[in-house]
Each structure stands twice: as structure tokens, then as C-alpha cells.
Tab-separated table of C-alpha atoms in Angstrom:
chain	number	residue	atom	x	y	z
A	1258	UNK	CA	144.267	147.908	-2.362
A	1259	UNK	CA	145.065	149.746	-5.985
A	1260	UNK	CA	147.134	152.072	-4.408
A	1261	UNK	CA	148.816	149.685	-2.288
A	1262	UNK	CA	149.982	147.609	-4.778
A	1263	UNK	CA	150.873	150.712	-6.951
A	1264	UNK	CA	153.383	151.852	-4.571
A	1265	UNK	CA	155.458	148.050	-5.715
A	1266	UNK	CA	155.111	149.591	-9.200
A	1267	UNK	CA	152.254	147.064	-10.110
A	1268	UNK	CA	149.572	148.700	-12.542
A	1269	UNK	CA	146.176	147.161	-12.797
A	1270	UNK	CA	146.025	143.967	-10.759
A	1271	UNK	CA	142.598	143.636	-11.051
A	1272	UNK	CA	143.592	143.684	-14.508
A	1273	UNK	CA	145.774	140.616	-13.500
A	1274	UNK	CA	143.840	139.268	-11.487
A	1275	UNK	CA	140.455	138.784	-13.845
A	1276	UNK	CA	143.692	138.052	-16.600
A	1277	UNK	CA	144.907	135.170	-14.403
A	1278	UNK	CA	141.402	133.662	-13.886
A	1279	UNK	CA	141.090	133.499	-17.250
A	1280	UNK	CA	144.184	131.532	-18.228
A	1281	UNK	CA	143.113	129.075	-15.154
A	1282	UNK	CA	139.563	128.643	-16.165
A	1283	UNK	CA	141.055	127.411	-19.473
A	1284	UNK	CA	140.479	123.545	-20.217
A	1285	UNK	CA	144.111	122.168	-20.031
A	1286	UNK	CA	147.181	119.784	-18.893
A	1287	UNK	CA	146.745	121.254	-15.238
A	1288	UNK	CA	143.134	121.717	-15.905
A	1289	UNK	CA	143.080	117.808	-16.405
A	1290	UNK	CA	145.439	116.762	-14.199
A	1291	UNK	CA	144.176	118.358	-11.083
A	1292	UNK	CA	140.802	116.471	-12.121
A	1293	UNK	CA	142.731	113.095	-12.684
A	1294	UNK	CA	144.176	113.655	-9.263
A	1295	UNK	CA	141.624	114.028	-7.902
A	1296	UNK	CA	139.106	111.260	-9.503
A	1297	UNK	CA	141.526	108.454	-8.494
A	1298	UNK	CA	143.340	109.475	-4.961
A	1299	UNK	CA	140.402	111.881	-3.591
A	1300	UNK	CA	140.976	115.164	-2.089
A	1301	UNK	CA	144.823	114.625	-1.197
A	1302	UNK	CA	145.470	113.414	-4.643
A	1303	UNK	CA	143.311	116.597	-6.038
A	1304	UNK	CA	145.223	118.390	-3.594
A	1305	UNK	CA	148.666	117.119	-3.971
A	1306	UNK	CA	148.088	118.359	-8.318
A	1307	UNK	CA	148.114	121.415	-7.236
A	1308	UNK	CA	150.890	121.588	-5.052
A	1309	UNK	CA	152.811	120.477	-7.659
A	1310	UNK	CA	151.761	122.761	-10.543
A	1311	UNK	CA	152.337	125.391	-8.279
A	1312	UNK	CA	155.517	124.553	-7.840
A	1313	UNK	CA	156.367	124.631	-11.136
A	1314	UNK	CA	154.968	127.840	-11.891
A	1315	UNK	CA	157.093	129.559	-8.937
A	1316	UNK	CA	159.754	128.032	-11.380
A	1317	UNK	CA	158.746	129.499	-14.699
A	1318	UNK	CA	158.019	132.913	-13.649
A	1319	UNK	CA	161.209	133.318	-11.678
A	1320	UNK	CA	163.117	132.259	-14.682
A	1321	UNK	CA	161.082	134.960	-16.074
A	1322	UNK	CA	161.101	137.559	-13.696
A	1323	UNK	CA	164.897	137.517	-14.179
A	1324	UNK	CA	165.106	137.947	-18.205
A	1325	UNK	CA	163.048	140.690	-17.485
A	1326	UNK	CA	164.135	142.251	-15.043
A	1327	UNK	CA	167.376	141.967	-16.615
A	1328	UNK	CA	166.127	144.158	-19.762
A	1329	UNK	CA	164.186	145.928	-17.512
A	1330	UNK	CA	167.456	147.820	-15.979
A	1331	UNK	CA	169.948	147.614	-19.211
A	1332	UNK	CA	167.177	149.037	-21.512
A	1333	UNK	CA	164.135	151.083	-20.651
A	1334	UNK	CA	163.123	151.565	-23.822
A	1335	UNK	CA	163.129	148.056	-25.167
A	1336	UNK	CA	160.594	147.534	-21.810
A	1337	UNK	CA	158.389	149.411	-23.593
A	1338	UNK	CA	158.278	147.815	-26.270
A	1339	UNK	CA	158.067	144.761	-24.302
A	1340	UNK	CA	154.626	145.320	-22.767
A	1341	UNK	CA	153.595	146.073	-26.151
A	1342	UNK	CA	154.596	142.371	-27.345
A	1343	UNK	CA	152.798	141.298	-24.475
A	1344	UNK	CA	149.782	142.808	-25.208
A	1345	UNK	CA	150.177	141.897	-29.199
A	1346	UNK	CA	151.077	137.714	-27.727
A	1347	UNK	CA	147.440	137.284	-25.704
A	1348	UNK	CA	145.380	139.480	-28.129
A	1349	UNK	CA	147.034	136.381	-30.423
A	1350	UNK	CA	146.378	133.695	-28.106
A	1351	UNK	CA	142.829	135.254	-27.505
A	1352	UNK	CA	142.608	134.515	-31.594
A	1353	UNK	CA	143.856	131.048	-31.478
A	1354	UNK	CA	141.387	130.300	-28.901
A	1355	UNK	CA	138.485	132.301	-31.358
A	1356	UNK	CA	139.052	130.129	-34.393
A	1357	UNK	CA	140.596	127.038	-33.789
A	1358	UNK	CA	139.569	123.886	-34.513
A	1359	UNK	CA	138.127	121.302	-32.507
A	1360	UNK	CA	141.375	118.949	-31.446
A	1361	UNK	CA	140.946	115.606	-29.598
A	1362	UNK	CA	142.529	113.809	-27.162
A	1363	UNK	CA	143.452	117.684	-24.634
A	1364	UNK	CA	142.407	115.712	-22.105
A	1365	UNK	CA	145.550	112.740	-21.919
A	1366	UNK	CA	147.644	113.833	-18.917
A	1367	UNK	CA	151.578	112.316	-19.271
A	1368	UNK	CA	153.003	110.544	-15.771
A	1369	UNK	CA	150.056	108.772	-15.817
A	1370	UNK	CA	152.207	106.391	-12.532
A	1371	UNK	CA	154.696	108.612	-10.560
A	1372	UNK	CA	153.516	110.387	-7.594
A	1373	UNK	CA	150.452	113.349	-7.486
A	1374	UNK	CA	153.338	115.722	-6.679
A	1375	UNK	CA	155.527	114.637	-9.842
A	1376	UNK	CA	152.976	114.375	-11.854
A	1377	UNK	CA	151.360	118.229	-11.122
A	1378	UNK	CA	155.337	119.531	-10.885
A	1379	UNK	CA	156.342	118.301	-14.418
A	1380	UNK	CA	153.023	119.059	-16.610
A	1381	UNK	CA	153.999	122.260	-15.609
A	1382	UNK	CA	156.891	121.901	-16.635
A	1383	UNK	CA	156.601	119.956	-19.727
A	1384	UNK	CA	154.516	123.018	-21.336
A	1385	UNK	CA	157.573	124.639	-23.287
A	1386	UNK	CA	155.021	127.665	-23.914
A	1387	UNK	CA	154.294	128.798	-20.131
A	1388	UNK	CA	158.205	131.079	-19.646
A	1389	UNK	CA	157.622	132.778	-23.499
A	1390	UNK	CA	153.697	133.886	-21.640
A	1391	UNK	CA	155.812	134.498	-18.153
A	1392	UNK	CA	157.477	136.498	-20.439
A	1393	UNK	CA	154.954	138.233	-22.143
A	1394	UNK	CA	152.575	138.557	-19.169
A	1395	UNK	CA	154.728	140.004	-16.374
A	1396	UNK	CA	155.490	143.349	-17.912
A	1397	UNK	CA	151.901	144.199	-18.998
A	1398	UNK	CA	151.315	144.765	-15.509
A	1399	UNK	CA	154.916	146.402	-13.971
A	1400	UNK	CA	155.413	149.619	-13.942
A	1401	UNK	CA	159.295	151.121	-14.685
A	1402	UNK	CA	159.254	154.612	-12.030
A	1403	UNK	CA	157.860	152.806	-9.190
A	1404	UNK	CA	158.607	148.831	-9.671
A	1405	UNK	CA	160.365	147.496	-6.425
A	1406	UNK	CA	162.446	145.238	-8.552
A	1407	UNK	CA	162.467	141.017	-7.013
A	1408	UNK	CA	159.506	143.160	-4.323
A	1409	UNK	CA	157.240	143.510	-7.640
A	1410	UNK	CA	157.863	139.900	-9.208
A	1411	UNK	CA	157.742	138.227	-5.864
A	1412	UNK	CA	153.508	140.285	-5.227
A	1413	UNK	CA	152.401	139.367	-9.059
A	1414	UNK	CA	154.053	135.589	-8.361
A	1415	UNK	CA	152.381	136.043	-5.090
A	1416	UNK	CA	149.044	136.857	-6.313
A	1417	UNK	CA	148.753	134.981	-9.614
A	1418	UNK	CA	149.398	131.663	-6.759
A	1419	UNK	CA	146.819	132.557	-4.603
A	1420	UNK	CA	144.408	132.915	-7.520
A	1421	UNK	CA	145.825	129.135	-8.919
A	1422	UNK	CA	145.704	127.767	-5.606
A	1423	UNK	CA	141.583	128.894	-5.190
A	1424	UNK	CA	140.471	127.844	-8.481
A	1425	UNK	CA	142.487	124.863	-7.697
A	1426	UNK	CA	139.842	124.042	-4.709
A	1427	UNK	CA	137.421	125.239	-5.967
A	1428	UNK	CA	138.101	122.637	-9.168
A	1429	UNK	CA	138.436	119.627	-6.026
A	1430	UNK	CA	136.286	120.609	-3.904
A	1431	UNK	CA	133.460	121.775	-6.003
A	1432	UNK	CA	134.315	121.384	-9.252
A	1433	UNK	CA	135.554	117.600	-9.769
A	1434	UNK	CA	132.329	116.634	-11.492
A	1435	UNK	CA	130.729	119.294	-13.535
A	1436	UNK	CA	134.247	120.095	-14.453
A	1437	UNK	CA	134.648	116.475	-16.365
A	1438	UNK	CA	130.456	117.156	-17.920
A	1439	UNK	CA	132.071	120.285	-19.412
A	1440	UNK	CA	135.500	118.689	-21.061
A	1441	UNK	CA	133.111	116.143	-22.741
A	1442	UNK	CA	131.059	118.976	-24.059
A	1443	UNK	CA	132.876	119.276	-26.477
A	1444	UNK	CA	129.846	122.544	-27.640
A	1445	UNK	CA	130.063	123.823	-24.238
A	1446	UNK	CA	133.888	123.750	-24.177
A	1447	UNK	CA	134.367	125.090	-27.894
A	1448	UNK	CA	131.488	128.217	-26.765
A	1449	UNK	CA	134.018	128.876	-23.540
A	1450	UNK	CA	137.359	129.390	-25.014
A	1451	UNK	CA	135.625	131.428	-27.364
A	1452	UNK	CA	134.383	133.843	-25.348
A	1453	UNK	CA	137.691	133.812	-23.400
A	1454	UNK	CA	139.112	133.613	-27.017
A	1455	UNK	CA	137.708	137.425	-26.930
A	1456	UNK	CA	137.849	138.472	-23.204
A	1457	UNK	CA	141.501	137.932	-24.395
A	1458	UNK	CA	141.788	140.142	-27.527
A	1459	UNK	CA	139.833	142.941	-26.232
A	1460	UNK	CA	142.383	142.711	-23.176
A	1461	UNK	CA	146.159	142.675	-25.251
A	1462	UNK	CA	144.110	146.082	-27.149
A	1463	UNK	CA	143.539	147.479	-24.562
A	1464	UNK	CA	146.654	147.150	-22.434
A	1465	UNK	CA	148.753	148.429	-25.596
A	1466	UNK	CA	146.383	151.903	-25.178
A	1467	UNK	CA	146.910	152.544	-21.530
């Protein structure tokens, strides 16, 4: 499987999956949106919210891919620099998680009067840091010499969307009650956030020396 993705110009596919899962598991607007829609409208509401989140991610990934692809074709040296910047950005995110102070109000989900699908979609698009994240994330797993252009970005997007669908489905079907307890237990949530921070710092360092 690794060899198949490598022919597409995607390096370290399992690390791509691992990093995506870690980001999905971090409590945020998307997670709370799915939980809220599931609690209010059952399975249908939860899966509708997931579909909205995935569509929002696809839009942001498309915009980020255009920028990354343009940089890759215009100047391979700058693209290599972008890879180092991306690794540093992941380490920066990890440091913020590791040293962040506890904050309240993170479970507030906007658009309470809109349909669940639109709710999930706009929760994603209203995150101004998401496209910056994808701009930093994509280059870390692309091999310039073997990448296949749009096909490579579509494959990476499919991997990320598959992870989102699987995690979101588990959240709706199995983890609803448990995730709600986790969200309201600051000690457990803080420890989980710190652990994710350590992972991201180590991940950034590993990629920068790859």
C-alpha cells in the first residue's frame, strides 16, 4: 500500500493518516457541531453535520491545493522551504496545545437555527486557520519528483476525507455520550490536549529531518 501511494508522489502515508486522526480527535467546533446535531436530531442529524464538515474541508483543501501546486511548479526550492515551514507550523501548533491555558466556552456552536448540513459546512468555513493548516500540511507529504499533480492532491484529500468519515461515524454511533463527558471534564481534556501537543512537536521535528 505504501508503494502504491509513493507512485502517486505521496510520502509517509501512514503518518498522514496518524496526523489527520490526531487533529480530528482534538476538541473543536467541528467535533462539538457533530455532537450537538447528534444529540438533537439523532443519527440523521449527526451524519448530515459530518457531510457538511467534509464538504467544507474539501473546499478548503481545493483552495490550499491550488496554492501549493502553483508554488511547486513555479519554484521547487521554495516548495522545499514550504515543507520546512509546514513542519515548523505543526511544531508550533503542538507547543500551543502543550502550554495552552484552560479556556471556557469552546463548546459554543453557531448557526443553531440552520439545517445540520449547512451548520457543519459553515462551522468549517468560519475557521480562518483551516486553509493555512492545509497549506502547511500538504507539502509535508508530497515528493516533488514523483507527484502527479491534481491526482496526488485528490488522493490526499480522499485519505483525509476517509479519516473524517470514519472518525465522525464513530463519534455519532459510539462516542456521543463519552465525548460529551470528555468535553466537560477539563482534566481529561487538558491531558489529551497536552499529549496531542507532544505528538505534533515530535512529528514536526521528524518531518523537518526527513
